[in-house]
Every structure is written in structure tokens, then in C-alpha cells.
Short mmCIF file of C-alpha atoms and ligand atoms in Angstrom, two decimals:
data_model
loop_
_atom_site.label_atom_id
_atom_site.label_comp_id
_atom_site.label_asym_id
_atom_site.label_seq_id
_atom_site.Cartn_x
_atom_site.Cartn_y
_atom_site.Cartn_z
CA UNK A 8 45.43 18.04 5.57
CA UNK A 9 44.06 14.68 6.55
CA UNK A 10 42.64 12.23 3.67
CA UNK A 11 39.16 12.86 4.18
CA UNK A 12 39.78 16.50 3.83
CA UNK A 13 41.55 16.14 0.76
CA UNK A 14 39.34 13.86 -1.22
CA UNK A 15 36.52 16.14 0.03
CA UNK A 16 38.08 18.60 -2.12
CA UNK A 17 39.05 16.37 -4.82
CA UNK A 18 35.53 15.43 -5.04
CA UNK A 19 34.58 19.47 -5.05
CA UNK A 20 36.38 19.67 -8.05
CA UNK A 21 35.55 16.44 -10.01
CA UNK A 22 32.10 17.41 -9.84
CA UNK A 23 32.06 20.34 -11.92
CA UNK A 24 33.83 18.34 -13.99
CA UNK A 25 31.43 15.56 -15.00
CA UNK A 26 27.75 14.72 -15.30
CA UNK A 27 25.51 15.10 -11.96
CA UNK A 28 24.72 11.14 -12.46
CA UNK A 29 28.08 10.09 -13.32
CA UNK A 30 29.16 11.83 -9.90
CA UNK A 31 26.14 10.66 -8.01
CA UNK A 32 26.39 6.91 -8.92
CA UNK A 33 29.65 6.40 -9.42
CA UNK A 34 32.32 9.44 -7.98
CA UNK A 35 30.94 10.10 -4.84
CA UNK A 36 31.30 6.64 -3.41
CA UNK A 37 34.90 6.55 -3.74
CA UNK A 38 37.19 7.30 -0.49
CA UNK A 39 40.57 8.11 -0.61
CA UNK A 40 41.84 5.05 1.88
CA UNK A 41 45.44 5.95 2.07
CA UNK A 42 47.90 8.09 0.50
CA UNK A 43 51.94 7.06 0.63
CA UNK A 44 54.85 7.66 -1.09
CA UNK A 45 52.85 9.13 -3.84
CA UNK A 46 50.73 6.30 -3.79
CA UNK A 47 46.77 6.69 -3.85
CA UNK A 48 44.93 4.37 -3.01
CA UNK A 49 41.22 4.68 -3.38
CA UNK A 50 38.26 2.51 -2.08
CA UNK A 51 35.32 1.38 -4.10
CA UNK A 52 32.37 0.09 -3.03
CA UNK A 53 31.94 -2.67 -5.12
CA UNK A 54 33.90 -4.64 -8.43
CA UNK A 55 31.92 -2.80 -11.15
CA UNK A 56 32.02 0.78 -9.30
CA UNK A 57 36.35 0.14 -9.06
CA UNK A 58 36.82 -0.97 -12.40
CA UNK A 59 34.36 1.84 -14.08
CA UNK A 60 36.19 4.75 -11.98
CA UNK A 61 39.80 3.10 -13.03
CA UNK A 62 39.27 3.05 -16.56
CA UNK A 63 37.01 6.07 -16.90
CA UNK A 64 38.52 8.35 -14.56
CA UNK A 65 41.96 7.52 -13.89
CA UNK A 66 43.82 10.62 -15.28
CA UNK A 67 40.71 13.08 -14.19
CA UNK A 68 41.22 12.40 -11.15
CA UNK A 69 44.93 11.76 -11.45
CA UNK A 70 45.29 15.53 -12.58
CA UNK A 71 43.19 17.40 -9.80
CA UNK A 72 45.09 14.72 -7.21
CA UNK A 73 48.44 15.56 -8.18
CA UNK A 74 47.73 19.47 -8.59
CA UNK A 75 46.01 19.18 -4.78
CA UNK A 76 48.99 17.48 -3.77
CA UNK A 77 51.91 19.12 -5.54
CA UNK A 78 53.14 15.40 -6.57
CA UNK A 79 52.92 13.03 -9.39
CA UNK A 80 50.67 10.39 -7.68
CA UNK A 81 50.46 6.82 -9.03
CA UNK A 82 46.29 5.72 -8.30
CA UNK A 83 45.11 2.16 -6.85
CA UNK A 84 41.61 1.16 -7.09
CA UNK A 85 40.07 -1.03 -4.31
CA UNK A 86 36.87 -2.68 -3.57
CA UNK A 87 35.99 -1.69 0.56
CA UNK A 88 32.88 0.12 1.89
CA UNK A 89 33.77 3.49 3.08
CA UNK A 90 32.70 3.12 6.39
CA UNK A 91 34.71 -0.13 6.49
CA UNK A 92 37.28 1.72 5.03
CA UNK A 93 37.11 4.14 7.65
CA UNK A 94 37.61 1.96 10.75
CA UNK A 95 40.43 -0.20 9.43
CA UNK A 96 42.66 2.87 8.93
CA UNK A 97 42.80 3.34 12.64
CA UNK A 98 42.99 -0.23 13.15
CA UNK A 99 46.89 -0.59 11.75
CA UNK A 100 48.49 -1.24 8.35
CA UNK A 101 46.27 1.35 6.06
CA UNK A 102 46.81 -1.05 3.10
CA UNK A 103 47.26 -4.42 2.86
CA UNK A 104 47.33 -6.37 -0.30
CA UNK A 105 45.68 -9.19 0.91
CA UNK A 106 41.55 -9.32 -0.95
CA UNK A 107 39.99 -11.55 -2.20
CA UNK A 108 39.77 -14.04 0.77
CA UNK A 109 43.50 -13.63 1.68
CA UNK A 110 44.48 -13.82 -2.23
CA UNK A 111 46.96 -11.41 -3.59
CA UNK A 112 44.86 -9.43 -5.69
CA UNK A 113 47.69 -7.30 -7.59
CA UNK A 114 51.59 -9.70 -7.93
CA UNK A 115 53.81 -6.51 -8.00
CA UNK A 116 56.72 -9.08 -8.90
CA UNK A 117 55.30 -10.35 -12.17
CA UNK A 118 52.59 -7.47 -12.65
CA UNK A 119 49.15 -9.59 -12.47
CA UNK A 120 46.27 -8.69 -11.23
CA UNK A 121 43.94 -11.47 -10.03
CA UNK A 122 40.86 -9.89 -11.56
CA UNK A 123 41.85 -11.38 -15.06
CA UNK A 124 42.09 -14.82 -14.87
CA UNK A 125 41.15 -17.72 -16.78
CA UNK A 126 38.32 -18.33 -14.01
CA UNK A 127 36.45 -14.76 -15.03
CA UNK A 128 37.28 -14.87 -18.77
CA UNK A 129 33.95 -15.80 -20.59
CA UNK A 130 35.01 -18.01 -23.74
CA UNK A 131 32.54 -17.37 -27.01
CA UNK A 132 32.36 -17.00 -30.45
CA UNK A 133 35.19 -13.98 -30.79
CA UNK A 134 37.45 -15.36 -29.03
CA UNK A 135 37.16 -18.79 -28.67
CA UNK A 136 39.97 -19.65 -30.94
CA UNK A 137 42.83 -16.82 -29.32
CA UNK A 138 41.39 -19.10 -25.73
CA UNK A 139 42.30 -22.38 -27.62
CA UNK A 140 46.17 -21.35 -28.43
CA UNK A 141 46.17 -19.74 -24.64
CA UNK A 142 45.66 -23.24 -23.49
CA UNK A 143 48.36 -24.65 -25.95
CA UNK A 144 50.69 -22.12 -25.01
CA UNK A 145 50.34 -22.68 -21.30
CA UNK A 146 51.12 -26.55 -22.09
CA UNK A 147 53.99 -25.98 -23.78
CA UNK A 148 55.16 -22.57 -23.06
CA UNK A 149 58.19 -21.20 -25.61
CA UNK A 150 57.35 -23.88 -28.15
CA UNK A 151 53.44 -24.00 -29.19
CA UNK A 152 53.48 -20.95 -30.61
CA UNK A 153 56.14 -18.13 -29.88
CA UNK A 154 55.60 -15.16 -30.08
CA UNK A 155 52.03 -15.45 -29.39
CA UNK A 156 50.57 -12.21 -31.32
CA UNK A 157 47.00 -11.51 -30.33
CA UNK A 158 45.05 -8.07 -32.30
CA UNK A 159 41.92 -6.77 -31.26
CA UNK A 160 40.32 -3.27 -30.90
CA UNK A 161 39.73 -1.74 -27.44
CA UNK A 162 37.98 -3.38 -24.34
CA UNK A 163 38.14 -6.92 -25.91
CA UNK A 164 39.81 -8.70 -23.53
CA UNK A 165 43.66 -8.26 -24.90
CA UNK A 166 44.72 -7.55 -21.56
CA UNK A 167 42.75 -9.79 -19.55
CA UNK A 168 44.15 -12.69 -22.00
CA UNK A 169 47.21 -11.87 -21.87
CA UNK A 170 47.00 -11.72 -17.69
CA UNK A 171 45.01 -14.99 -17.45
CA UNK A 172 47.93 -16.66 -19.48
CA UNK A 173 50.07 -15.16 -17.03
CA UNK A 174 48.72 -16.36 -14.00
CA UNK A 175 47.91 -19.85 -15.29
CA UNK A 176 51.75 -20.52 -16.27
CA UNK A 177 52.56 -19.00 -12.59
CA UNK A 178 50.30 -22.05 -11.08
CA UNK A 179 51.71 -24.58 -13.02
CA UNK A 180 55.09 -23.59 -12.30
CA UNK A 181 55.85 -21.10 -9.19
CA UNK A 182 59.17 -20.66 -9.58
CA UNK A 183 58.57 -19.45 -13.12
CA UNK A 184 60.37 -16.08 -13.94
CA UNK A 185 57.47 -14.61 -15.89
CA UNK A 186 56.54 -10.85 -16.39
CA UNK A 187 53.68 -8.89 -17.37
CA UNK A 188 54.04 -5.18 -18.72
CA UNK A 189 52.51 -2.41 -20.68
CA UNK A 190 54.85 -1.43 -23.44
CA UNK A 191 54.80 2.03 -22.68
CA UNK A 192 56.17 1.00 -18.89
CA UNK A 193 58.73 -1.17 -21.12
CA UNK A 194 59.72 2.46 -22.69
CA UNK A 195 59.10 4.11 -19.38
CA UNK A 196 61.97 1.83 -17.35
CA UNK A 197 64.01 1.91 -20.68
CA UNK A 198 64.25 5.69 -20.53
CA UNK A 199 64.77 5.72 -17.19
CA UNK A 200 67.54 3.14 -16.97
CA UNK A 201 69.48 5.30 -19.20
CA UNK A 202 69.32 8.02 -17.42
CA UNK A 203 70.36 6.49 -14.02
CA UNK A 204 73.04 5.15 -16.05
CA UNK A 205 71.61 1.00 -15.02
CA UNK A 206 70.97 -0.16 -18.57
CA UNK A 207 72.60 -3.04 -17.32
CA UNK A 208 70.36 -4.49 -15.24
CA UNK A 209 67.66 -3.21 -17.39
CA UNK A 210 68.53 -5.63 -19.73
CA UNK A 211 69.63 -8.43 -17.34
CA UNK A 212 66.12 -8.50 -15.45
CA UNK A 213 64.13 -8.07 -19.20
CA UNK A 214 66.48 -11.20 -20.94
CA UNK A 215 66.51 -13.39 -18.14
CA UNK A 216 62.94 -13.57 -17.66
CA UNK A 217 61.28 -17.33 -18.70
CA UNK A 218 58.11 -15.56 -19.57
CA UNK A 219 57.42 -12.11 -21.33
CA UNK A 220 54.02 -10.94 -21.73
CA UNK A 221 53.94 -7.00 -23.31
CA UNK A 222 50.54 -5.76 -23.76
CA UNK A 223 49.70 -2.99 -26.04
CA UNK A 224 52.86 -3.23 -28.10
CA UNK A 225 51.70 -0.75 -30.62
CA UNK A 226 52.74 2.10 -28.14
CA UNK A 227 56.73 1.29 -29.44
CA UNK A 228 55.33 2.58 -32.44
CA UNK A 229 57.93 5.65 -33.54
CA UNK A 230 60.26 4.97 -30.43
CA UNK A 231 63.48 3.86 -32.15
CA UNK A 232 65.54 3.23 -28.73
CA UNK A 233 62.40 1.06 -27.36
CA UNK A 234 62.68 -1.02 -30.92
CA UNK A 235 66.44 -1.05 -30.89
CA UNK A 236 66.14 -2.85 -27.01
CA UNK A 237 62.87 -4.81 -27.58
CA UNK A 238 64.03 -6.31 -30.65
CA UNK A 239 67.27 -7.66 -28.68
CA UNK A 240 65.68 -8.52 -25.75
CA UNK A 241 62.91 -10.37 -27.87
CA UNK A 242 65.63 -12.62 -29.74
CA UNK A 243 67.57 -13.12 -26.61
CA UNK A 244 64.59 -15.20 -25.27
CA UNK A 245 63.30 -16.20 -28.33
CA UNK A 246 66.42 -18.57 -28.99
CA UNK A 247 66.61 -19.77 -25.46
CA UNK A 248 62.95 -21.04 -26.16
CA UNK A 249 61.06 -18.58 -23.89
CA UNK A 250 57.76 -17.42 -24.60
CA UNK A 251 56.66 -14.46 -25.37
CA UNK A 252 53.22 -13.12 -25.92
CA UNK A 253 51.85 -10.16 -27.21
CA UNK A 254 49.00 -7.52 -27.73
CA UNK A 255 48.07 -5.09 -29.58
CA UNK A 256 45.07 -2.95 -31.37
CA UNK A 257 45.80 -4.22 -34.58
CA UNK A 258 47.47 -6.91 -36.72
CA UNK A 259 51.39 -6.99 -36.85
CA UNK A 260 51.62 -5.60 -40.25
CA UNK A 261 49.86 -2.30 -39.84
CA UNK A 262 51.30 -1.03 -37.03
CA UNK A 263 52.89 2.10 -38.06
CA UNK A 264 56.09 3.73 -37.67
CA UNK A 265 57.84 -0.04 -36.55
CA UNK A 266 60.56 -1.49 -37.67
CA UNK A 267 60.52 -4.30 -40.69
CA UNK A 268 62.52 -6.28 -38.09
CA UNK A 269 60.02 -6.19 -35.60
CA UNK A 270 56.98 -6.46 -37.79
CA UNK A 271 58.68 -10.06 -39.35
CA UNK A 272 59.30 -11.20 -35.69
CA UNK A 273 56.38 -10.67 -34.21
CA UNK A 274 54.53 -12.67 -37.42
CA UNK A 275 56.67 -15.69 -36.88
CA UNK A 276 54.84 -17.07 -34.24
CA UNK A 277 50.64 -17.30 -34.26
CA UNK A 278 48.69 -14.02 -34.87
CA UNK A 279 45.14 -14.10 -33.65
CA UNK A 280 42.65 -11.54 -33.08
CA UNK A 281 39.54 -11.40 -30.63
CA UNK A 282 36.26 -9.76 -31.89
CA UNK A 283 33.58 -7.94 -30.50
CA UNK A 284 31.28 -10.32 -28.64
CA UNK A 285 28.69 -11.29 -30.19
CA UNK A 286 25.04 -11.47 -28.70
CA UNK A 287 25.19 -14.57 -26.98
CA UNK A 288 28.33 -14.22 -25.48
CA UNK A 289 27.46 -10.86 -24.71
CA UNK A 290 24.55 -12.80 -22.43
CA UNK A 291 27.33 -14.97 -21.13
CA UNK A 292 29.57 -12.22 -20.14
CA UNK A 293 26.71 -9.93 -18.57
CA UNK A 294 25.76 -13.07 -16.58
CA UNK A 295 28.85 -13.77 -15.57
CA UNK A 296 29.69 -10.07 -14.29
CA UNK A 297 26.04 -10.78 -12.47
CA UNK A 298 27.61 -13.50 -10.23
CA UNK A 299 31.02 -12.07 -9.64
CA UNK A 300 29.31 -9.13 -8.67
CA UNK A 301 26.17 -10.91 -6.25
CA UNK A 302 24.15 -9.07 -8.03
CA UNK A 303 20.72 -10.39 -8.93
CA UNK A 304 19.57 -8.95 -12.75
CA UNK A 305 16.16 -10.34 -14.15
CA UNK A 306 16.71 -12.43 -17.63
CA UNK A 307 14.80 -9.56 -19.68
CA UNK A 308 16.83 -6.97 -18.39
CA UNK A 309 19.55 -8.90 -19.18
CA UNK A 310 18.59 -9.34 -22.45
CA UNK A 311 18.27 -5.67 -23.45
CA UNK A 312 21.45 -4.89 -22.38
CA UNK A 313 23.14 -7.51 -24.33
CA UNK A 314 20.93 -6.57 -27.81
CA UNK A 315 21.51 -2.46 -26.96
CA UNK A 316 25.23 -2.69 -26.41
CA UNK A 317 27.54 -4.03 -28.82
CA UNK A 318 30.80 -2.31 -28.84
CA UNK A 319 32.98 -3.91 -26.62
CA UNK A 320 32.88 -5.95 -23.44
CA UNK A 321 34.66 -2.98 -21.37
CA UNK A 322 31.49 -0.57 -22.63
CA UNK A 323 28.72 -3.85 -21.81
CA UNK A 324 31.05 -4.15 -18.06
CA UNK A 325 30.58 -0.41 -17.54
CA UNK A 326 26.92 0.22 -18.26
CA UNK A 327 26.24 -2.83 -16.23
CA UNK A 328 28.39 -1.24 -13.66
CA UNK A 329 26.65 2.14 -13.87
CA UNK A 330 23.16 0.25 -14.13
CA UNK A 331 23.60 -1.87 -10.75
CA UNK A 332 25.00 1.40 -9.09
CA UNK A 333 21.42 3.62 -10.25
CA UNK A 334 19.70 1.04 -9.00
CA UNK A 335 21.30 0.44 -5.98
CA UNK A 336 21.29 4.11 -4.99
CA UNK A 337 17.54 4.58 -5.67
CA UNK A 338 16.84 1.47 -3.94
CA UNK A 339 15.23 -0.46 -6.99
CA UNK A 340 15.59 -3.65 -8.01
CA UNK A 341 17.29 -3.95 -11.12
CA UNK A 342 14.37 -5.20 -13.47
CA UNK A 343 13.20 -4.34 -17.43
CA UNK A 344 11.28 -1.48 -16.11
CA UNK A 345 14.51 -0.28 -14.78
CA UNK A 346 16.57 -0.86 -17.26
CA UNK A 347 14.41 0.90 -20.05
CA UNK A 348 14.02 3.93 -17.76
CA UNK A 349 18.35 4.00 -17.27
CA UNK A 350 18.21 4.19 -21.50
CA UNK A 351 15.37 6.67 -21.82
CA UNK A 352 16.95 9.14 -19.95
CA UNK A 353 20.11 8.76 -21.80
CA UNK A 354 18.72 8.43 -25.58
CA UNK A 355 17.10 11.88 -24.74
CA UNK A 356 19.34 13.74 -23.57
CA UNK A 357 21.63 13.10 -27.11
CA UNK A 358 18.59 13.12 -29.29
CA UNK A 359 18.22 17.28 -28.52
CA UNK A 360 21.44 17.25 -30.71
CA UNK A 361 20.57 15.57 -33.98
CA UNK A 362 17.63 14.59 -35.47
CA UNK A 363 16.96 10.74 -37.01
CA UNK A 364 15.65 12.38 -40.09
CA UNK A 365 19.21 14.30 -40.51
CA UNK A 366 21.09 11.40 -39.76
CA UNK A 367 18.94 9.46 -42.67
CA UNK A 368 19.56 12.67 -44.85
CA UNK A 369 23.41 12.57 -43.78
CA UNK A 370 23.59 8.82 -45.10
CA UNK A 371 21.76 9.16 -48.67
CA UNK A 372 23.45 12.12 -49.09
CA UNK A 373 27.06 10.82 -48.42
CA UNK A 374 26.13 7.42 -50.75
CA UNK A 375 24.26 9.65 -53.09
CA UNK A 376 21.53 7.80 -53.24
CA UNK A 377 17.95 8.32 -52.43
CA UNK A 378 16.33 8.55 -49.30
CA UNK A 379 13.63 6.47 -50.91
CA UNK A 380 16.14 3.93 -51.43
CA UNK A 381 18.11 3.67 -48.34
CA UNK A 382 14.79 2.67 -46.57
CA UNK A 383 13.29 0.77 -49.31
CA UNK A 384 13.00 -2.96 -49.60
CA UNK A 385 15.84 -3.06 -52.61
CA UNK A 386 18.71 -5.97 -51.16
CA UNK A 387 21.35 -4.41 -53.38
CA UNK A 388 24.97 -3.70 -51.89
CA UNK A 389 24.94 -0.41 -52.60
CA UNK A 390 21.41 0.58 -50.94
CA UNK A 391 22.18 -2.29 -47.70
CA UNK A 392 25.29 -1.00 -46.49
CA UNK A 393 24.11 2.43 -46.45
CA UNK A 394 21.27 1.38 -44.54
CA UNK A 395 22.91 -0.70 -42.34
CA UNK A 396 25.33 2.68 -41.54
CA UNK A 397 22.02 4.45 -40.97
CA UNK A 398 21.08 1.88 -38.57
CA UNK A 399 24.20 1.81 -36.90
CA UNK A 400 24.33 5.96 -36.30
CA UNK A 401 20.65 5.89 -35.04
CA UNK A 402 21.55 3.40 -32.66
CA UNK A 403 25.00 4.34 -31.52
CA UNK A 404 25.06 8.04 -31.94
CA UNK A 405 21.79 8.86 -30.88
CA UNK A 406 21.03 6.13 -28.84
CA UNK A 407 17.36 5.18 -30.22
CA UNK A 408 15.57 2.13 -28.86
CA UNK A 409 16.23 -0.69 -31.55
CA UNK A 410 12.17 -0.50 -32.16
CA UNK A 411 12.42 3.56 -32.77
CA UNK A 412 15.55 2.54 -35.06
CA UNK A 413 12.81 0.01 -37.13
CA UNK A 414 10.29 2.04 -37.59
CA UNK A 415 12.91 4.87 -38.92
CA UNK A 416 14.53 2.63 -41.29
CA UNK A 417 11.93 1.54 -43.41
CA UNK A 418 9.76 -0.09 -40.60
CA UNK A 419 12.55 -3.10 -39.95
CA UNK A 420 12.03 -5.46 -37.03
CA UNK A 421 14.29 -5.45 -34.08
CA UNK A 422 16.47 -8.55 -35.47
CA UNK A 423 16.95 -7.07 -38.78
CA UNK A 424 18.43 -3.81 -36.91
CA UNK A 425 20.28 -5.80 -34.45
CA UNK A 426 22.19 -7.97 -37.43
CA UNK A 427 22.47 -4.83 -39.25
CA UNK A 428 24.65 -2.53 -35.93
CA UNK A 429 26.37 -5.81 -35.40
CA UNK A 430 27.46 -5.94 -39.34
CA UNK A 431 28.79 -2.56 -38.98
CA UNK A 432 30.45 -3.09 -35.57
CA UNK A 433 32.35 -5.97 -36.77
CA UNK A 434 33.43 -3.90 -39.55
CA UNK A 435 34.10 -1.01 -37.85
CA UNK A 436 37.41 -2.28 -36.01
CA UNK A 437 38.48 -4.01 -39.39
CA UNK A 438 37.93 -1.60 -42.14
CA UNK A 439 39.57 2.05 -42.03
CA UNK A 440 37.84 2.89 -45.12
CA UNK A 441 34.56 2.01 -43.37
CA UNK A 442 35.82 4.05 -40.41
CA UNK A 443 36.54 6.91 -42.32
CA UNK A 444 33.13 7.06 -44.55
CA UNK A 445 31.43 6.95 -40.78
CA UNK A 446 33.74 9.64 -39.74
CA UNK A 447 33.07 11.89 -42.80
CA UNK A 448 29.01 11.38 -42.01
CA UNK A 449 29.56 11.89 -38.35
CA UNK A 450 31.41 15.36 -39.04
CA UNK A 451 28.65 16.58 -40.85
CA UNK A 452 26.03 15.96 -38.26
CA UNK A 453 27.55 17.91 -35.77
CA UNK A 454 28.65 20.50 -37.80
P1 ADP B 12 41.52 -4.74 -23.91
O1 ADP B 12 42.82 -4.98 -23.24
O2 ADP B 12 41.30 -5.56 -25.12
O3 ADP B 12 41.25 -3.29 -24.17
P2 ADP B 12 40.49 -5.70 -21.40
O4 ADP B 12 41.19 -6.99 -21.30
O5 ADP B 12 41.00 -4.58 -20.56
O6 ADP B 12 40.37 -5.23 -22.89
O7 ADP B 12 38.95 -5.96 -21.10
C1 ADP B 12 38.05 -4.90 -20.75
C2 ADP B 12 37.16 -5.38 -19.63
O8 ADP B 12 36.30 -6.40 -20.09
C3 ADP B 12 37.93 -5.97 -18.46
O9 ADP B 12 37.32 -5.61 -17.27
C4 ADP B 12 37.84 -7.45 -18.69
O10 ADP B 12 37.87 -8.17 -17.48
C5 ADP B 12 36.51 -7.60 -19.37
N1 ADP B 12 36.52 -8.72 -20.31
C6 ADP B 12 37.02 -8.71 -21.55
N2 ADP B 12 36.85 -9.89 -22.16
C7 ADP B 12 36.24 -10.68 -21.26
C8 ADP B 12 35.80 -12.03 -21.28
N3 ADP B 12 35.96 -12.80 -22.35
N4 ADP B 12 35.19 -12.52 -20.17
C9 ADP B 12 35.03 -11.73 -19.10
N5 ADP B 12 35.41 -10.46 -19.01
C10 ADP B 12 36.02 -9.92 -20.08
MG1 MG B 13 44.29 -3.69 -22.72
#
């Protein structure tokens, strides 16, 4: 079966597997470019399209891929326009790794990808100060601060950090022996260096390396062969003065099921954490995606995106992404108009599910206190965090305009609802008991 056949039926199957937009705007512009030694790679029309599909839908399609194929298929996301695409299959090479202008885009040797770099990482307010000991560390790699511990919850910019470090110490130094790597693929080649019987020059290539950047450490969590290696290979480099950086969803000390060892060695160096962005960086960042992207989004409708979405900067990246694409397949520019009309049609479809009023019910009910008082004026603790939870559900669950949100709570102004979701969301990632109370209210809406 040729390509096109295949991802034809790939495609077949994906959508009856998501939402009719989702597959409109985003699915059905992908082409399956080449496909080698179980390697897929797939073309994307543009930046935001790629890096939605990669982390949205890389194991969706992975699965109906692999079960097409017979084979366990690694996926590559690239930016080409099909019909380009098309004509520089039959041209020669299918693949070749030179983008961006005749940049590598992806360093297989070191494991960095160009997209995260120090050029495209937006400094702010949440992370302004894990930026600051980047740039110390890349003076003075191995002795500013080593290890080089940096916490955050998902779609921060952990991994983009961690890359941008990477490929700053790689310009100041070419020669440098510097790696990148998941620590699940840390685990992964672990496991599978046993098995071949090389642990040998598993641990040659992991303790002679100058640099060692491990994203996601967490995942060694409960993997007492990963810990036993890790922890040697981390003192082996550790005394010869080489740095080591790493990331993970939360602080050193509460990662569970690791080992005291560990936990003691990876606070001896500098623990930061990056935060959700705040609002104006969350203008910065959309802004900045704008440009990369040569796309041309009015102020205002800029704006509303940065005041309606406050999660993460992966979730602001994507609805951007999914925005630009709408508008691009309907042939609109992307203005306010636009923008509101991409929302309505979301909010709606969730608000059939639960009402405001039961969410407002939900929230006095859980606090025990009265609904009377969870919209009233009253600035004690015990009424405003409740109300600030309300606000937060209204806007994140159902996905009310910030005005509709107002006028439920009490008759608030925008602002006041804005500060209020952003309280919460900067909570949210710290807090478990916070996370739990929200949990315990969520459950009993939708049950
Ligand atoms: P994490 O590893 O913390 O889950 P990522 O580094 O994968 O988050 O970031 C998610 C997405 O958001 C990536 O596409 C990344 O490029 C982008 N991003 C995160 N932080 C920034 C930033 N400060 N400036 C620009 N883009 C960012
Ligand atoms: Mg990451």
C-alpha cells in the first residue's frame, strides 16, 4: 500500500475518533510524508498545526498507525504543505533534516530540537528567575549551580528550558559532549542495555558525557534499577564538575516512591520552579507565537485570549494554534469577532452538561455555607475562597465568558473574576489539598 493510501485510512479511522472540528482544522491537513524503518514521518502545514497534532495526538494516531502497519512506529512531526510535500517525494531523499533555512531542526546526537531555544522562550514574571540561573549556568556550566533542579506543572516550559540551555552551551562550545533525554528513554536504554547484555557502554556513553540534561525525572519514580544507575551515573559527573540539570512536575522532596539518596542529591544544587504565566506574559507569549508563526492577530483578539486562558502556555499555544487554523480554513481574518464566535461555540456545547446555578450550589454546599454568602459582598476567607473556586469552575469547566461568570457571582467585574481564576490557578499546581476539594466538587457535578 503506498503512503497516501495508508494515511487515507488512518485518517478514516481517526475521524470517528475525535470531534468533526478537531479533524477538520487540525487532522485532516496532516500527510504522511514518508514511512522507514518504522519511522513516520508526518507533514504539517504550519508550526502551530505540528506542535498541536504532536502533543495532542501522538499516541491516537500512534495506535491506529502501528495496528495499520503491524509495527511499533516511532512518529515525526514536520512543518511542509502537502502538495509540497507531495512533489519532493519524487524528487529524491523523502526526508531530509535540513528546516529551518538549512538549520538542523532535531540534533539526534545530543537530542535538541531547535524549536526550544533561548531565541523563542518568552521571559516573564513565572519564570524570570529559573531564566536568570539558565544564564548563570551556561557561564559557568558544572559550577553555578549543579544539579540545576527546575519544578513546574505541565506545559510550562520545563522542557523547552531545559532544551534552550542545551543548545546555548552547544554554541558556546561545539565540541561539548552534552545530552538531552526524557527519563523514561533513560529507563528505556537502561532496560534495554541489560538485556542485550551492553550495560557497559550504557554507562560509558551516560558518565562520560560533559553535559546531562534529564527532563521529567519524576518518571524514575518506583524504578529501583533506573535509581540504582542514575544515582551512580549522577555522582560520577557530579565530582568531575559536570553539569547536570533537571526537570520535573514537582519539587524534589515530594516526588514519590524515590530514593532518600536521590531526593538529597538532587536538592544540593538550586531548585527553582516556573509558574503559570501570568496575564502579561501570557500577551508576550501569544505575540510572540504571532510572529514565529506570520500570522497577523488584531490586539483585542489578542487580548481575550490571554484573559480567557490561563492554565498553561502549552493550552494558550494550542488554542492559538486551533484559532489561526478555523480561521484560516474559513477564510477569515482572525479578529475579536472571530475570536468570540471560536469560544461561543465551545462554551455551549459544555454548558448542555451542567448548569452555573449547580455549580454555585456544588460550591456552598461543599464549604457549607450559604449561597447568599458565597456571592455576597462579605471579604472573609472563608466566603472568598469559595467564591473564587466558584469562579474558577464557571470559567474553566464550563467555559462561561468572564462577563457571564460576573454577573453569576454576585455581579463581579471582569478584573475581579480574572484575579480570582488566576488565584486559584496558581494554587491549583501548588496545593493538593486545594486540588482535591476541586476534585471532590467536580465529582459531584457530573455525577
Ligand atoms: P513542560 O515541559 O513544562 O510541560 P514545554 O516546555 O513542553 O512544557 O512547553 C509547552 C509549550 O509551550 C511548548 O511548545 C513551548 O515551546 C511553549 N512554551 C513554554 N514556555 C514558553 C515560553 N516561556 N516562551 C515561549 N514558549 C513557551
Ligand atoms: Mg516537558
Amino acid at each position: 500500500m503506498n503512503e497516501k493510501d495508508l494515511w487515507r485510512q488512518v485518517l478514516e479511522e481517526l475521524k470517528i475518533s475525535v470531534s468533526k472540528p478537531i479533524f477538520q482544522t487540525l487532522l485532516s491537513k496532516t500527510a504522511l510524508f514518508s514511512l522507514e524503518k518504522e519511522v513516520a514521518t508526518i507533514a504539517c502545514p504550519n508550526p502551530y498545526i505540528q506542535s498541536l497534532v504532536e502533543t495532542r495526538y501522538y499516541s491516537l494516531l500512534k495506535n491506529i498507525l502501528d495496528k495499520k502497519t503491524g509495527k511499533n512506529n516511532s512518529l515525526l512531526f514536520i512543518v511542509k504543505q502537502l502538495e509540497k510535500a507531495g512533489q519532493q517525494k519524487s524528487e529524491g531523499p523523502l526526508f531530509s533534516w535540513q528546516e529551518n533555512g538549512g538549520r538542523k531542526r532535531f540534533d539526534r546526537q545530543s537530542g535538541l530540537n531547535r524549536k526550544y531555544s533561548f531565541e523563542t522562550f518568552v521571559v516573564g514574571n513565572s519564570n524570570n528567575f529559573a531564566h536568570a540561573a539558565a544564564q548563570a549556568i551556561i557561564k559557568n556550566p558544572g559550577t553555578a549551580y549543579n544539579p540545576f533542579f527546575v519544578w513546574g506543572g505541565v506545559g510550562v516550559g520545563k522542557t523547552h528550558l531545559l532544551q534552550a540551555i542545551g543548545w546555548a552551551l552547544k554554541e558556546k562550545n561545539k565540541e561539548i559532549n552534552l545530552l538531552y533525554i526524557p527519563s523514561e528513554t533513560f529507563t528505556n536504554e537502561l532496560v534495554a542495555a541489560l538485556q542485550q547484555k551492553k550495560i557497559f557502554p550504557f554507562k560509558k556513553k551516560y558518565r562520560s558525557l560533559d553535559v546531562l540534561l534529564v527532563d521529567d525525572i519524576h518518571f524514575i519514580a518506583g524504578k529501583e534499577y533506573s535509581q540504582e544507575e542514575f544515582f551512580h551515573t549522577f555522582n560520577k559527573l557530579y565530582v568531575s564538575g559536570r553539569q547536570i540539570v533537571l526537570s520535573s512536575d514537582r519539587r524534589p522532596e515530594e516526588i514519590p516512591k524515590i530514593e532518600e539518596r536521590l531526593t538529597s542529591r538532587f536538592m544540593g544544587g538550586l531548585t527553582v520552579d516556573i509558574q503559570p504565566p501570568d496575564y502579561e506574559m501570557r500577551v508576550a507569549i501569544l505575540k510572540a507565537k504571532c510572529r514565529e508563526a506570520g500570522a497577523d492577530l488584531e490586539e483585542k483578539a489578542i487580548d481575550f485570549l490571554a484573559e480567557n486562558i490561563s492554565s498553561n502556555v502549552r493550552e494558550l499555544e494550542g488554542t492559538l494554534a486551533q484559532v489561526l487554523a478555523q480561521a484560516q480554513a474559513e477564510g477569515r481574518k482572525p479578529d475579536l469577532e472571530f475570536v468570540n464566535k471560536f469560544f461561543g461555540i465551545k462554551g455551549k456545547a459544555r454548558q448542555k452538561t451542567v448548569a452555573p446555578r449547580n455549580v454555585i450550589a456544588a460550591v456552598s454546599r461543599h464549604f457549607k455555607i450559604k449561597t447568599g454568602d458565597l456571592l455576597g459582598p462579605c471579604r472573609k476567607k472563608e466566603f472568598v475562597v469559595p467564591r473564587q473556586i466558584a469562579m474558577y469552575l464557571l470559567r474553566k469547566e464550563l467555559e462561561l465568558p468572564l462577563v457571564r461568570v460576573g454577573e453569576l457571582v454576585g455581579g463581579r467585574d471582569h478584573t475581579t473574576i480574572i484575579h480570582g481564576v488566576e488565584k486559584i490557578n496558581k494554587r491549583f499546581s501548588l496545593d493538593s489539598n486545594l486540588r482535591h476539594e476541586i476534585m471532590l466538587i467536580k465529582e459531584t457535578l457530573y455525577s
